[in-house]
Amino acid sequence: MSSDPDASTTSVIARTKTIAVAAIELQVIAGPERGTSLSLAQREARIGTASGNTLKLTDPTVSRMHCELQASSEGVRITDLGSTNGTFVNGVQISDATLSAGSVITLGATSVRVEIGSEPAHVRLSDRDRFGDVLGSSVEMRRVFAIMEKVSATDSTVLIHGETGTGKEVVARAIHEASARAAAPFVVVDCGAITENLIESELFGHTRGSFSGAVTDRKGLFAEASGGTLFLDEIGELPVSMQPKLLRALETKHIRRVGENAQRVIDVRVLAATNRSLANSVNDGSFREDLYYRLAVVEIHLPPLRSRREDIPSIARHFHERMTDGTEPISDEFIASLMARSWPGNVRELRNCIERAICLGAGRGPSPPPTPSVLPPGFETLVPVDLPFKDARAAWMDRFETVYVTALLRKTGGNVTRAAELAGLHRRTLQRILASLGIRANDDP
């Protein structure tokens, strides 16, 4: 037996540094580019007539951004991007589908054969399970972290895609805080919350008297973010009339305030986010193609929570610990119930669920046996006695709504219309209550 005191120490298995994904080769077998072939070195690729596509076609029946391919360890997935003439796989029109080796994609008058190589390609993964306030040890999030590590060291514009609630702003802030601009401002702009006639003034500023209501000079959000980062949230909502002005600012690094002739130099890094498909918006003309490519120097696709369920326990514990200052445990049973839900609202919905559970006293670890009582069994768990009377009463009413509508849905087998009739409510009113409580028609609280 070895005398080395560390000889019995358990060895740590190193995390996988890469993930193997399908290697794709595209062969154009019909259409103007017949005979062209392309081996894809990246995980995602787009096909269309726009100049920024991975496979650029000249067929006039093909849309500017026609379809997108994504390689994963499970295979290759194709998604139609709202094309005019549709995407067909082996003669069948699809919105999205999984491709097999030899599949033929038809786009307008062009056909492309997809070959999947026997030797996979490899995509780098990060060793992290956290980047700033972004959490996740799943393969999908470690792939995202690997991109964030690289872009944080640059000034490149980044376009962050993801469903509502996936944490796009949190990702943008984490990139800013890991960059050389961290000490300067991080300014957030909700492009969908500013009226069209004011957004130019909000972004670039204005001079006094330049329009009705401009009683003082305003420097604008680009100037407020000077030296730092400007985060353009919901960039897909930016009015078409404003898009060329934003493009010019990004290209020239100059802005001009409303009512002023002089150009002003800006020193701002721009990050943008959208929960819409900007490729679809390019195709329907509501978003400029050149602005899209200027924003999408690097693209980050945030996965929905349902596709990385292994991250739910760590995220739930993180929120719970932060909200309780680590003074209360969270029960394994509660974690298990969270794992069973679909989370259409993603991480934001999970956070709200944790906050509601803490407010109502649910989700805690084992408690001492209850004092004998004439109240029904389990009644104590509904009463948040650790809160002042006023707060406890409000929490009780919130809990009542959850229990009541859940019982209604169980009684009606999930039929919202019938449940609304029994409750004496309009169907839309009940739907709003369900949405506010984070309950779907087939979910338990």
Coordinates of C-alpha atoms in Angstrom, one line a residue:
M1 CA 0.0 0.0 0.0
S2 CA 1.3 3.4 -0.9
S3 CA 2.4 5.7 2.0
D4 CA 1.5 8.8 0.0
P5 CA -1.3 10.5 2.1
D6 CA -2.9 11.7 -1.2
A7 CA -2.9 8.3 -2.8
S8 CA -6.6 7.7 -1.9
T9 CA -7.8 11.0 -3.2
T10 CA -10.6 10.6 -5.7
S11 CA -9.6 11.7 -9.2
V12 CA -11.7 14.4 -10.8
I13 CA -13.0 13.6 -14.3
A14 CA -12.2 16.5 -16.6
R15 CA -15.2 18.1 -18.3
T16 CA -15.6 17.5 -22.0
K17 CA -14.0 20.4 -23.9
T18 CA -15.9 19.9 -27.1
I19 CA -19.1 18.5 -28.4
A20 CA -19.3 16.4 -31.5
V21 CA -21.9 17.6 -34.1
A22 CA -22.8 16.4 -37.5
A23 CA -20.4 17.5 -40.3
I24 CA -22.5 18.8 -43.2
E25 CA -21.8 19.2 -46.9
L26 CA -24.2 20.9 -49.2
Q27 CA -24.3 20.1 -52.9
V28 CA -26.4 22.2 -55.3
I29 CA -27.9 19.7 -57.8
A30 CA -30.4 22.0 -59.6
G31 CA -30.7 25.7 -60.2
P32 CA -28.4 28.5 -61.3
E33 CA -25.6 27.4 -58.8
R34 CA -25.8 23.7 -59.9
G35 CA -22.4 22.0 -59.2
T36 CA -21.6 24.2 -56.2
S37 CA -20.6 22.3 -53.0
L38 CA -19.9 23.7 -49.6
S39 CA -18.5 22.0 -46.5
L40 CA -19.8 23.7 -43.3
A41 CA -17.3 24.3 -40.5
Q42 CA -19.8 26.0 -38.2
R43 CA -22.8 24.7 -36.3
E44 CA -25.4 27.0 -38.0
A45 CA -25.8 27.9 -41.6
R46 CA -28.3 29.9 -43.7
I47 CA -29.3 29.5 -47.3
G48 CA -30.7 32.4 -49.4
T49 CA -30.0 35.1 -51.9
A50 CA -28.8 37.7 -49.4
S51 CA -25.0 38.3 -49.5
G52 CA -24.5 37.3 -45.8
N53 CA -25.8 33.7 -46.2
T54 CA -23.5 30.8 -45.8
L55 CA -24.7 29.4 -49.1
K56 CA -25.6 32.3 -51.3
L57 CA -27.9 31.6 -54.3
T58 CA -29.0 33.7 -57.2
D59 CA -32.3 31.9 -57.9
P60 CA -35.0 34.7 -58.0
T61 CA -37.5 32.2 -56.5
V62 CA -35.4 31.8 -53.4
S63 CA -36.0 34.3 -50.5
R64 CA -33.2 36.5 -49.1
M65 CA -33.0 34.3 -46.0
H66 CA -34.8 31.2 -47.0
C67 CA -33.9 28.5 -44.5
E68 CA -31.5 27.7 -41.7
L69 CA -29.6 24.5 -40.8
Q70 CA -28.4 23.6 -37.3
A71 CA -26.1 20.7 -36.6
S72 CA -26.2 19.0 -33.2
S73 CA -25.1 15.7 -31.7
E74 CA -28.5 14.3 -32.7
G75 CA -28.3 15.3 -36.4
V76 CA -29.1 18.2 -38.6
R77 CA -32.3 20.3 -38.3
I78 CA -33.7 22.6 -41.0
T79 CA -36.1 25.5 -40.3
D80 CA -37.9 27.6 -42.9
L81 CA -37.4 31.3 -42.3
G82 CA -40.7 32.5 -43.5
S83 CA -39.7 32.1 -47.2
T84 CA -42.1 33.2 -50.0
N85 CA -42.1 29.9 -51.8
G86 CA -41.6 27.5 -48.9
T87 CA -39.0 24.9 -48.1
F88 CA -39.4 21.3 -49.2
V89 CA -37.5 18.2 -47.9
N90 CA -37.7 15.2 -50.3
G91 CA -40.8 16.7 -51.8
V92 CA -42.7 17.5 -48.6
Q93 CA -43.1 21.1 -47.5
I94 CA -41.8 21.7 -43.9
S95 CA -41.6 24.5 -41.3
D96 CA -38.9 22.5 -39.6
A97 CA -37.6 19.0 -39.8
T98 CA -34.7 16.7 -39.1
L99 CA -32.6 15.8 -42.1
S100 CA -31.0 12.5 -42.9
A101 CA -28.0 11.8 -45.1
G102 CA -28.9 12.3 -48.7
S103 CA -32.0 14.5 -48.1
V104 CA -32.8 16.9 -50.9
I105 CA -33.9 20.4 -50.0
T106 CA -35.9 22.3 -52.6
L107 CA -35.9 26.1 -52.4
G108 CA -37.8 27.7 -55.3
A109 CA -36.2 26.3 -58.5
T110 CA -33.0 25.2 -56.6
S111 CA -32.4 21.8 -55.1
V112 CA -29.6 21.1 -52.6
R113 CA -28.5 17.7 -51.4
V114 CA -27.4 17.4 -47.8
E115 CA -24.6 14.9 -47.0
I116 CA -23.6 14.2 -43.4
G117 CA -20.0 13.2 -43.0
S118 CA -18.9 10.1 -41.1
E119 CA -16.4 12.1 -39.1
P120 CA -18.1 14.7 -36.8
A121 CA -17.2 18.3 -36.4
H122 CA -16.3 19.5 -32.9
V123 CA -17.7 22.6 -31.2
R124 CA -15.8 24.1 -28.2
L125 CA -17.5 24.1 -24.8
S126 CA -16.6 26.2 -21.8
D127 CA -15.5 24.8 -18.4
R128 CA -17.8 27.2 -16.7
D129 CA -21.2 26.6 -15.1
R130 CA -21.7 30.3 -14.6
F131 CA -20.9 33.5 -16.4
G132 CA -21.9 36.6 -14.4
D133 CA -25.4 36.0 -13.3
V134 CA -26.1 33.5 -16.1
L135 CA -26.2 29.9 -14.8
G136 CA -26.1 26.5 -16.4
S137 CA -23.9 23.4 -16.6
S138 CA -25.8 21.9 -19.6
V139 CA -23.9 21.4 -22.9
E140 CA -26.1 24.1 -24.5
M141 CA -25.2 26.7 -21.9
R142 CA -21.5 25.7 -21.9
R143 CA -21.5 26.3 -25.6
V144 CA -23.1 29.8 -25.0
F145 CA -20.4 30.5 -22.4
A146 CA -17.7 29.6 -24.8
I147 CA -19.0 32.3 -27.2
M148 CA -19.4 34.8 -24.4
E149 CA -15.8 34.3 -23.3
K150 CA -14.5 35.2 -26.7
V151 CA -16.8 38.2 -27.5
S152 CA -16.3 39.7 -24.0
A153 CA -12.7 40.5 -25.0
T154 CA -13.7 42.3 -28.2
D155 CA -15.8 45.4 -29.1
S156 CA -17.8 43.4 -31.7
T157 CA -21.6 43.9 -31.9
V158 CA -23.5 40.8 -30.7
L159 CA -27.1 39.8 -31.6
I160 CA -28.7 37.7 -28.8
H161 CA -31.6 35.5 -29.9
G162 CA -34.0 33.8 -27.5
E163 CA -37.5 33.3 -26.4
T164 CA -39.1 35.7 -23.9
G165 CA -37.6 35.1 -20.4
T166 CA -34.5 33.3 -21.5
G167 CA -32.2 35.9 -20.0
K168 CA -31.1 38.0 -23.0
E169 CA -30.5 41.1 -20.9
V170 CA -28.6 39.1 -18.2
V171 CA -26.3 37.7 -20.9
A172 CA -25.7 41.2 -22.4
R173 CA -24.9 42.6 -18.9
A174 CA -22.5 39.7 -18.2
I175 CA -20.7 40.3 -21.5
H176 CA -20.4 44.0 -20.5
E177 CA -19.1 43.2 -17.0
A178 CA -16.5 40.9 -18.4
S179 CA -15.3 43.4 -21.0
A180 CA -12.8 46.2 -20.8
R181 CA -15.8 48.6 -20.7
A182 CA -17.1 47.2 -17.3
A183 CA -16.4 50.4 -15.4
A184 CA -18.4 52.5 -17.8
P185 CA -22.2 52.6 -18.1
F186 CA -24.4 49.7 -19.3
V187 CA -27.5 51.4 -20.8
V188 CA -30.6 49.5 -21.7
V189 CA -33.1 50.6 -24.4
D190 CA -36.4 48.8 -25.0
C191 CA -37.0 49.5 -28.7
G192 CA -40.6 48.4 -28.4
A193 CA -41.4 50.8 -25.6
I194 CA -40.5 54.1 -27.3
T195 CA -42.9 55.7 -29.7
E196 CA -41.7 56.0 -33.3
N197 CA -41.7 59.8 -33.2
L198 CA -39.5 59.9 -30.1
I199 CA -37.0 57.1 -30.6
E200 CA -34.5 59.2 -32.6
S201 CA -34.4 61.8 -29.9
E202 CA -34.1 59.1 -27.2
L203 CA -31.1 57.4 -28.9
F204 CA -29.3 60.4 -30.4
G205 CA -30.5 63.3 -28.3
H206 CA -32.0 66.7 -29.4
T207 CA -31.4 70.4 -29.0
R208 CA -33.8 72.8 -27.3
G209 CA -36.6 73.9 -29.6
S210 CA -35.9 71.2 -32.3
F211 CA -39.5 70.0 -32.0
S212 CA -42.6 70.7 -29.9
G213 CA -41.9 69.8 -26.3
A214 CA -38.2 70.0 -26.6
V215 CA -37.8 72.6 -23.9
T216 CA -34.2 71.6 -23.0
D217 CA -31.2 70.0 -24.7
R218 CA -31.0 66.2 -24.3
K219 CA -27.8 64.2 -24.9
G220 CA -29.5 60.9 -25.8
L221 CA -28.8 57.3 -24.8
F222 CA -25.8 56.8 -27.1
A223 CA -24.1 59.7 -25.2
E224 CA -25.2 58.3 -21.8
A225 CA -23.5 55.0 -22.7
S226 CA -20.2 56.7 -23.8
G227 CA -17.3 54.5 -23.1
G228 CA -19.6 51.6 -22.1
T229 CA -22.3 49.4 -23.7
L230 CA -25.7 50.2 -25.2
F231 CA -28.1 47.3 -25.1
L232 CA -30.9 47.5 -27.7
D233 CA -33.5 45.1 -26.4
E234 CA -36.2 43.9 -28.8
I235 CA -34.4 45.3 -31.7
G236 CA -36.9 43.7 -34.1
E237 CA -39.4 46.4 -32.9
L238 CA -37.2 49.2 -34.2
P239 CA -39.3 51.3 -36.7
V240 CA -38.2 50.9 -40.3
S241 CA -37.7 54.7 -40.6
M242 CA -35.1 54.6 -37.8
Q243 CA -33.1 51.6 -39.1
P244 CA -30.9 53.4 -41.6
K245 CA -30.0 56.0 -39.0
L246 CA -28.9 53.3 -36.5
L247 CA -27.0 51.6 -39.3
R248 CA -25.2 54.8 -40.1
A249 CA -24.3 55.3 -36.5
L250 CA -22.9 51.8 -36.2
E251 CA -20.9 52.1 -39.4
T252 CA -19.5 55.6 -38.9
K253 CA -19.3 55.9 -35.1
H254 CA -21.0 59.3 -35.4
I255 CA -24.4 60.5 -34.4
R256 CA -26.3 63.8 -35.0
R257 CA -28.7 65.1 -32.4
V258 CA -32.2 66.1 -33.7
G259 CA -32.1 69.8 -34.6
E260 CA -28.3 69.9 -34.8
N261 CA -26.0 69.9 -37.9
A262 CA -22.8 68.9 -36.2
Q263 CA -21.7 65.3 -36.1
R264 CA -20.6 63.9 -32.7
V265 CA -18.2 61.0 -32.3
I266 CA -19.4 58.1 -30.1
D267 CA -17.5 55.5 -28.2
V268 CA -20.1 52.8 -27.5
R269 CA -20.3 49.1 -27.9
V270 CA -23.7 47.9 -29.1
L271 CA -25.4 44.6 -28.0
A272 CA -28.8 43.8 -29.3
A273 CA -31.5 41.2 -28.5
T274 CA -34.7 39.9 -30.1
N275 CA -37.3 37.2 -29.4
R276 CA -38.4 37.4 -33.0
S277 CA -36.8 35.9 -36.1
L278 CA -35.1 38.8 -37.7
A279 CA -34.5 36.6 -40.8
N280 CA -38.3 36.4 -41.2
S281 CA -38.4 40.2 -40.8
V282 CA -35.8 40.6 -43.5
N283 CA -37.9 38.5 -45.8
D284 CA -41.1 40.4 -45.2
G285 CA -39.3 43.8 -45.5
S286 CA -39.8 45.0 -41.9
F287 CA -36.1 44.8 -41.1
R288 CA -33.2 46.0 -43.2
E289 CA -30.9 43.2 -44.3
D290 CA -27.8 45.4 -44.0
L291 CA -28.6 46.4 -40.5
Y292 CA -29.2 42.7 -39.6
Y293 CA -25.7 41.8 -40.7
R294 CA -24.2 44.8 -39.0
L295 CA -25.7 43.7 -35.7
A296 CA -25.1 40.0 -36.2
V297 CA -21.3 40.1 -36.3
V298 CA -21.6 37.4 -33.6
E299 CA -24.9 35.7 -32.8
I300 CA -25.8 34.0 -29.5
H301 CA -28.8 31.7 -29.5
L302 CA -30.1 31.1 -25.9
P303 CA -31.9 27.8 -25.5
P304 CA -35.3 27.7 -23.9
L305 CA -35.4 26.3 -20.3
R306 CA -37.4 23.2 -21.4
S307 CA -34.4 22.1 -23.6
R308 CA -31.9 22.3 -20.7
R309 CA -33.9 20.8 -17.8
E310 CA -30.8 19.6 -16.0
D311 CA -30.1 23.3 -15.2
I312 CA -33.5 23.8 -13.4
P313 CA -32.4 22.6 -9.9
S314 CA -29.3 24.8 -9.8
I315 CA -31.2 27.9 -11.1
A316 CA -34.0 27.3 -8.6
R317 CA -31.6 27.0 -5.7
H318 CA -29.8 30.1 -6.8
F319 CA -33.0 32.2 -6.8
H320 CA -34.3 30.6 -3.6
E321 CA -31.0 31.3 -1.8
R322 CA -30.8 34.9 -3.0
M323 CA -34.4 35.6 -2.0
T324 CA -34.1 34.1 1.5
D325 CA -30.5 35.0 2.2
G326 CA -29.8 31.3 2.5
T327 CA -31.9 31.1 5.7
E328 CA -34.3 28.5 4.4
P329 CA -33.8 25.2 2.6
I330 CA -35.7 24.3 -0.5
S331 CA -37.2 20.8 -0.6
D332 CA -36.4 18.1 -3.0
E333 CA -40.1 17.5 -3.6
F334 CA -40.5 21.1 -4.7
I335 CA -37.5 20.8 -7.0
A336 CA -39.0 17.7 -8.5
S337 CA -42.3 19.6 -9.2
L338 CA -40.3 22.3 -11.0
M339 CA -38.6 19.7 -13.2
A340 CA -42.0 18.5 -14.4
R341 CA -43.2 21.8 -15.7
S342 CA -42.9 23.1 -19.3
W343 CA -41.8 26.7 -18.4
P344 CA -43.1 28.6 -21.5
G345 CA -41.9 31.8 -19.7
N346 CA -38.5 30.3 -19.3
V347 CA -36.1 31.5 -16.5
R348 CA -38.2 34.5 -15.8
E349 CA -41.2 32.3 -15.1
L350 CA -39.1 30.1 -12.9
R351 CA -37.9 33.0 -10.9
N352 CA -41.4 34.3 -10.4
C353 CA -42.5 30.8 -9.3
I354 CA -39.8 30.7 -6.7
E355 CA -40.7 34.1 -5.4
R356 CA -44.3 33.2 -5.2
A357 CA -43.5 29.9 -3.3
I358 CA -41.4 31.8 -0.8
C359 CA -44.1 34.4 -0.3
L360 CA -46.7 31.6 0.3
G361 CA -44.4 29.4 2.4
A362 CA -44.2 26.6 -0.1
G363 CA -41.1 24.7 -1.2
R364 CA -39.4 24.6 2.1
G365 CA -37.4 21.7 3.5
P366 CA -38.6 19.4 6.2
S367 CA -40.4 21.1 9.1
P368 CA -41.1 20.0 12.7
P369 CA -44.2 18.0 13.3
P370 CA -47.3 20.3 13.5
T371 CA -49.0 21.0 16.8
P372 CA -52.3 19.1 17.1
S373 CA -55.1 21.3 15.8
V374 CA -58.8 21.1 15.0
L375 CA -58.0 22.6 11.6
P376 CA -58.0 20.3 8.5
P377 CA -54.7 18.4 7.9
G378 CA -52.3 20.5 5.8
F379 CA -54.1 23.7 6.6
E380 CA -51.0 25.2 8.3
T381 CA -49.0 25.1 5.0
L382 CA -51.5 27.5 3.4
V383 CA -51.1 30.2 6.1
P384 CA -47.9 32.2 5.9
V385 CA -47.7 32.8 9.6
D386 CA -44.1 34.2 9.3
L387 CA -45.6 37.3 7.6
P388 CA -47.3 40.3 9.2
F389 CA -51.1 40.1 9.2
K390 CA -51.6 42.4 6.2
D391 CA -49.0 40.7 4.1
A392 CA -50.2 37.3 5.1
R393 CA -53.8 38.2 4.1
A394 CA -52.6 39.3 0.6
A395 CA -50.5 36.1 0.3
W396 CA -53.6 34.1 1.3
M397 CA -55.7 35.7 -1.4
D398 CA -53.0 35.0 -4.0
R399 CA -52.9 31.4 -2.9
F400 CA -56.7 31.2 -3.0
E401 CA -56.7 32.2 -6.7
T402 CA -54.1 29.5 -7.5
V403 CA -56.1 26.8 -5.6
Y404 CA -59.4 27.9 -7.0
V405 CA -58.5 28.0 -10.7
T406 CA -56.5 24.8 -10.4
A407 CA -59.5 23.0 -8.9
L408 CA -61.7 24.4 -11.6
L409 CA -59.4 23.1 -14.3
R410 CA -59.2 19.7 -12.7
K411 CA -63.0 19.5 -12.5
T412 CA -63.3 20.5 -16.2
G413 CA -60.4 18.4 -17.5
G414 CA -58.5 21.4 -18.5
N415 CA -61.3 23.0 -20.5
V416 CA -60.8 26.7 -19.9
T417 CA -64.2 27.7 -21.5
R418 CA -66.1 25.4 -19.2
A419 CA -64.1 26.5 -16.2
A420 CA -64.8 30.1 -17.0
E421 CA -68.6 29.3 -17.1
L422 CA -68.5 27.6 -13.7
A423 CA -66.6 30.6 -12.2
G424 CA -68.9 33.1 -13.7
L425 CA -66.0 34.8 -15.6
H426 CA -65.4 35.7 -19.1
R427 CA -63.0 33.2 -20.8
R428 CA -60.4 36.0 -21.5
T429 CA -60.5 37.1 -17.8
L430 CA -59.8 33.5 -16.7
Q431 CA -57.0 33.3 -19.2
R432 CA -55.4 36.5 -17.8
I433 CA -55.6 35.1 -14.3
L434 CA -54.0 31.8 -15.4
A435 CA -51.2 33.8 -17.1
S436 CA -50.6 36.0 -14.1
L437 CA -50.3 32.9 -11.9
G438 CA -48.0 31.1 -14.3
I439 CA -50.5 28.2 -14.7
R440 CA -51.3 26.5 -18.0
A441 CA -54.5 24.7 -18.6
N442 CA -52.8 21.3 -18.1
D443 CA -50.5 22.3 -15.3
D444 CA -50.7 21.9 -11.5
P445 CA -49.5 24.7 -9.3

